Amino acid sequence: MSRISNEQVKHVANLARLAITEEEAEKFSKQLDAIITFAEQLNELDTTNVEPTYHVLDMKNVLREDVPQPGLPRDEVLKNAPEHQDGQIKVPSILGE
């Protein structure tokens, strides 16, 4: 007996706006039941002395160190702006007045 019914699979598919056939609903019902069975097996394991991990691989940050550097001169930036005013780039308003 599957713990996930075909009607439940169809309901979730409908919520996700997916059209599935009766055969697909049956197939997904069996697959989801197998996933639940596997998860239940994992819950039976003794993990008392196992430290939690956030990732299965020992990953290191490979990015460069963030070092502040001077930016471009204002005049250099403003010469590429289509419009500027009072030392700032002028952009179209996105909020109505």
JSON list of C-alpha atoms in Angstrom, two decimals:
[
{"chain": "A", "resi": 1, "resn": "MET", "atom": "CA", "xyz": [0.00, 0.00, 0.00]},
{"chain": "A", "resi": 2, "resn": "SER", "atom": "CA", "xyz": [1.49, 3.31, -1.09]},
{"chain": "A", "resi": 3, "resn": "ARG", "atom": "CA", "xyz": [1.57, 6.12, 1.47]},
{"chain": "A", "resi": 4, "resn": "ILE", "atom": "CA", "xyz": [1.11, 8.65, -1.33]},
{"chain": "A", "resi": 5, "resn": "SER", "atom": "CA", "xyz": [-2.11, 8.27, -3.26]},
{"chain": "A", "resi": 6, "resn": "ASN", "atom": "CA", "xyz": [-2.60, 9.02, -6.93]},
{"chain": "A", "resi": 7, "resn": "GLU", "atom": "CA", "xyz": [-5.09, 11.71, -5.91]},
{"chain": "A", "resi": 8, "resn": "GLN", "atom": "CA", "xyz": [-2.43, 13.43, -3.77]},
{"chain": "A", "resi": 9, "resn": "VAL", "atom": "CA", "xyz": [0.04, 13.32, -6.67]},
{"chain": "A", "resi": 10, "resn": "LYS", "atom": "CA", "xyz": [-2.57, 14.79, -9.01]},
{"chain": "A", "resi": 11, "resn": "HIS", "atom": "CA", "xyz": [-3.41, 17.49, -6.46]},
{"chain": "A", "resi": 12, "resn": "VAL", "atom": "CA", "xyz": [0.24, 18.56, -6.14]},
{"chain": "A", "resi": 13, "resn": "ALA", "atom": "CA", "xyz": [0.66, 18.45, -9.91]},
{"chain": "A", "resi": 14, "resn": "ASN", "atom": "CA", "xyz": [-2.41, 20.68, -10.26]},
{"chain": "A", "resi": 15, "resn": "LEU", "atom": "CA", "xyz": [-0.99, 23.14, -7.72]},
{"chain": "A", "resi": 16, "resn": "ALA", "atom": "CA", "xyz": [2.24, 23.23, -9.75]},
{"chain": "A", "resi": 17, "resn": "ARG", "atom": "CA", "xyz": [0.19, 23.69, -12.93]},
{"chain": "A", "resi": 18, "resn": "LEU", "atom": "CA", "xyz": [1.45, 20.39, -14.36]},
{"chain": "A", "resi": 19, "resn": "ALA", "atom": "CA", "xyz": [-0.69, 18.14, -16.49]},
{"chain": "A", "resi": 20, "resn": "ILE", "atom": "CA", "xyz": [-0.02, 14.47, -15.75]},
{"chain": "A", "resi": 21, "resn": "THR", "atom": "CA", "xyz": [-1.64, 11.30, -16.98]},
{"chain": "A", "resi": 22, "resn": "GLU", "atom": "CA", "xyz": [-3.06, 8.52, -14.84]},
{"chain": "A", "resi": 23, "resn": "GLU", "atom": "CA", "xyz": [0.02, 6.41, -15.63]},
{"chain": "A", "resi": 24, "resn": "GLU", "atom": "CA", "xyz": [2.34, 9.22, -14.54]},
{"chain": "A", "resi": 25, "resn": "ALA", "atom": "CA", "xyz": [0.39, 9.69, -11.31]},
{"chain": "A", "resi": 26, "resn": "GLU", "atom": "CA", "xyz": [0.80, 5.97, -10.57]},
{"chain": "A", "resi": 27, "resn": "LYS", "atom": "CA", "xyz": [4.52, 6.10, -11.39]},
{"chain": "A", "resi": 28, "resn": "PHE", "atom": "CA", "xyz": [5.13, 9.20, -9.23]},
{"chain": "A", "resi": 29, "resn": "SER", "atom": "CA", "xyz": [3.12, 7.70, -6.38]},
{"chain": "A", "resi": 30, "resn": "LYS", "atom": "CA", "xyz": [5.41, 4.64, -6.34]},
{"chain": "A", "resi": 31, "resn": "GLN", "atom": "CA", "xyz": [8.56, 6.78, -6.61]},
{"chain": "A", "resi": 32, "resn": "LEU", "atom": "CA", "xyz": [7.52, 9.07, -3.76]},
{"chain": "A", "resi": 33, "resn": "ASP", "atom": "CA", "xyz": [6.67, 6.04, -1.62]},
{"chain": "A", "resi": 34, "resn": "ALA", "atom": "CA", "xyz": [10.18, 4.68, -2.27]},
{"chain": "A", "resi": 35, "resn": "ILE", "atom": "CA", "xyz": [11.68, 8.03, -1.22]},
{"chain": "A", "resi": 36, "resn": "ILE", "atom": "CA", "xyz": [9.67, 8.03, 2.01]},
{"chain": "A", "resi": 37, "resn": "THR", "atom": "CA", "xyz": [10.76, 4.46, 2.73]},
{"chain": "A", "resi": 38, "resn": "PHE", "atom": "CA", "xyz": [14.41, 5.43, 2.26]},
{"chain": "A", "resi": 39, "resn": "ALA", "atom": "CA", "xyz": [14.02, 8.49, 4.51]},
{"chain": "A", "resi": 40, "resn": "GLU", "atom": "CA", "xyz": [12.50, 6.30, 7.21]},
{"chain": "A", "resi": 41, "resn": "GLN", "atom": "CA", "xyz": [15.49, 3.96, 6.97]},
{"chain": "A", "resi": 42, "resn": "LEU", "atom": "CA", "xyz": [17.82, 6.93, 7.47]},
{"chain": "A", "resi": 43, "resn": "ASN", "atom": "CA", "xyz": [15.87, 7.95, 10.59]},
{"chain": "A", "resi": 44, "resn": "GLU", "atom": "CA", "xyz": [16.63, 4.54, 12.12]},
{"chain": "A", "resi": 45, "resn": "LEU", "atom": "CA", "xyz": [20.40, 5.17, 12.04]},
{"chain": "A", "resi": 46, "resn": "ASP", "atom": "CA", "xyz": [22.17, 6.00, 15.29]},
{"chain": "A", "resi": 47, "resn": "THR", "atom": "CA", "xyz": [23.72, 9.44, 14.74]},
{"chain": "A", "resi": 48, "resn": "THR", "atom": "CA", "xyz": [24.48, 10.17, 18.39]},
{"chain": "A", "resi": 49, "resn": "ASN", "atom": "CA", "xyz": [28.23, 10.78, 17.87]},
{"chain": "A", "resi": 50, "resn": "VAL", "atom": "CA", "xyz": [28.01, 12.18, 14.35]},
{"chain": "A", "resi": 51, "resn": "GLU", "atom": "CA", "xyz": [28.72, 15.89, 14.06]},
{"chain": "A", "resi": 52, "resn": "PRO", "atom": "CA", "xyz": [26.34, 17.81, 11.79]},
{"chain": "A", "resi": 53, "resn": "THR", "atom": "CA", "xyz": [27.78, 19.01, 8.50]},
{"chain": "A", "resi": 54, "resn": "TYR", "atom": "CA", "xyz": [26.69, 21.80, 6.21]},
{"chain": "A", "resi": 55, "resn": "HIS", "atom": "CA", "xyz": [28.36, 20.21, 3.19]},
{"chain": "A", "resi": 56, "resn": "VAL", "atom": "CA", "xyz": [29.67, 16.75, 2.40]},
{"chain": "A", "resi": 57, "resn": "LEU", "atom": "CA", "xyz": [32.96, 18.09, 1.01]},
{"chain": "A", "resi": 58, "resn": "ASP", "atom": "CA", "xyz": [35.55, 20.05, 2.96]},
{"chain": "A", "resi": 59, "resn": "MET", "atom": "CA", "xyz": [35.25, 23.27, 1.00]},
{"chain": "A", "resi": 60, "resn": "LYS", "atom": "CA", "xyz": [37.43, 26.35, 1.37]},
{"chain": "A", "resi": 61, "resn": "ASN", "atom": "CA", "xyz": [36.73, 29.89, 0.24]},
{"chain": "A", "resi": 62, "resn": "VAL", "atom": "CA", "xyz": [38.64, 30.33, -3.01]},
{"chain": "A", "resi": 63, "resn": "LEU", "atom": "CA", "xyz": [37.87, 34.02, -3.47]},
{"chain": "A", "resi": 64, "resn": "ARG", "atom": "CA", "xyz": [40.50, 36.69, -3.16]},
{"chain": "A", "resi": 65, "resn": "GLU", "atom": "CA", "xyz": [40.66, 38.82, -0.05]},
{"chain": "A", "resi": 66, "resn": "ASP", "atom": "CA", "xyz": [38.42, 41.86, -0.21]},
{"chain": "A", "resi": 67, "resn": "VAL", "atom": "CA", "xyz": [40.81, 44.82, -0.26]},
{"chain": "A", "resi": 68, "resn": "PRO", "atom": "CA", "xyz": [39.47, 48.36, -0.70]},
{"chain": "A", "resi": 69, "resn": "GLN", "atom": "CA", "xyz": [40.89, 50.17, -3.71]},
{"chain": "A", "resi": 70, "resn": "PRO", "atom": "CA", "xyz": [40.28, 53.65, -5.08]},
{"chain": "A", "resi": 71, "resn": "GLY", "atom": "CA", "xyz": [37.47, 53.85, -7.65]},
{"chain": "A", "resi": 72, "resn": "LEU", "atom": "CA", "xyz": [37.42, 55.65, -10.97]},
{"chain": "A", "resi": 73, "resn": "PRO", "atom": "CA", "xyz": [37.65, 59.44, -10.95]},
{"chain": "A", "resi": 74, "resn": "ARG", "atom": "CA", "xyz": [34.21, 61.08, -10.99]},
{"chain": "A", "resi": 75, "resn": "ASP", "atom": "CA", "xyz": [34.89, 62.94, -14.26]},
{"chain": "A", "resi": 76, "resn": "GLU", "atom": "CA", "xyz": [35.86, 59.66, -15.95]},
{"chain": "A", "resi": 77, "resn": "VAL", "atom": "CA", "xyz": [32.59, 58.02, -14.86]},
{"chain": "A", "resi": 78, "resn": "LEU", "atom": "CA", "xyz": [30.39, 61.00, -15.76]},
{"chain": "A", "resi": 79, "resn": "LYS", "atom": "CA", "xyz": [31.76, 61.27, -19.29]},
{"chain": "A", "resi": 80, "resn": "ASN", "atom": "CA", "xyz": [30.13, 57.88, -20.07]},
{"chain": "A", "resi": 81, "resn": "ALA", "atom": "CA", "xyz": [26.77, 58.78, -18.50]},
{"chain": "A", "resi": 82, "resn": "PRO", "atom": "CA", "xyz": [24.04, 59.87, -20.91]},
{"chain": "A", "resi": 83, "resn": "GLU", "atom": "CA", "xyz": [22.94, 62.58, -18.45]},
{"chain": "A", "resi": 84, "resn": "HIS", "atom": "CA", "xyz": [24.49, 63.99, -15.32]},
{"chain": "A", "resi": 85, "resn": "GLN", "atom": "CA", "xyz": [23.81, 66.86, -12.98]},
{"chain": "A", "resi": 86, "resn": "ASP", "atom": "CA", "xyz": [25.71, 68.25, -9.99]},
{"chain": "A", "resi": 87, "resn": "GLY", "atom": "CA", "xyz": [28.33, 65.47, -10.15]},
{"chain": "A", "resi": 88, "resn": "GLN", "atom": "CA", "xyz": [25.76, 62.66, -10.16]},
{"chain": "A", "resi": 89, "resn": "ILE", "atom": "CA", "xyz": [24.34, 60.41, -12.87]},
{"chain": "A", "resi": 90, "resn": "LYS", "atom": "CA", "xyz": [20.78, 61.44, -13.74]},
{"chain": "A", "resi": 91, "resn": "VAL", "atom": "CA", "xyz": [18.38, 58.55, -14.29]},
{"chain": "A", "resi": 92, "resn": "PRO", "atom": "CA", "xyz": [14.65, 58.43, -15.17]},
{"chain": "A", "resi": 93, "resn": "SER", "atom": "CA", "xyz": [12.27, 58.45, -12.23]},
{"chain": "A", "resi": 94, "resn": "ILE", "atom": "CA", "xyz": [10.65, 55.08, -11.60]},
{"chain": "A", "resi": 95, "resn": "LEU", "atom": "CA", "xyz": [8.12, 56.28, -9.04]},
{"chain": "A", "resi": 96, "resn": "GLY", "atom": "CA", "xyz": [5.16, 58.44, -10.03]},
{"chain": "A", "resi": 97, "resn": "GLU", "atom": "CA", "xyz": [4.89, 61.83, -8.46]}
]
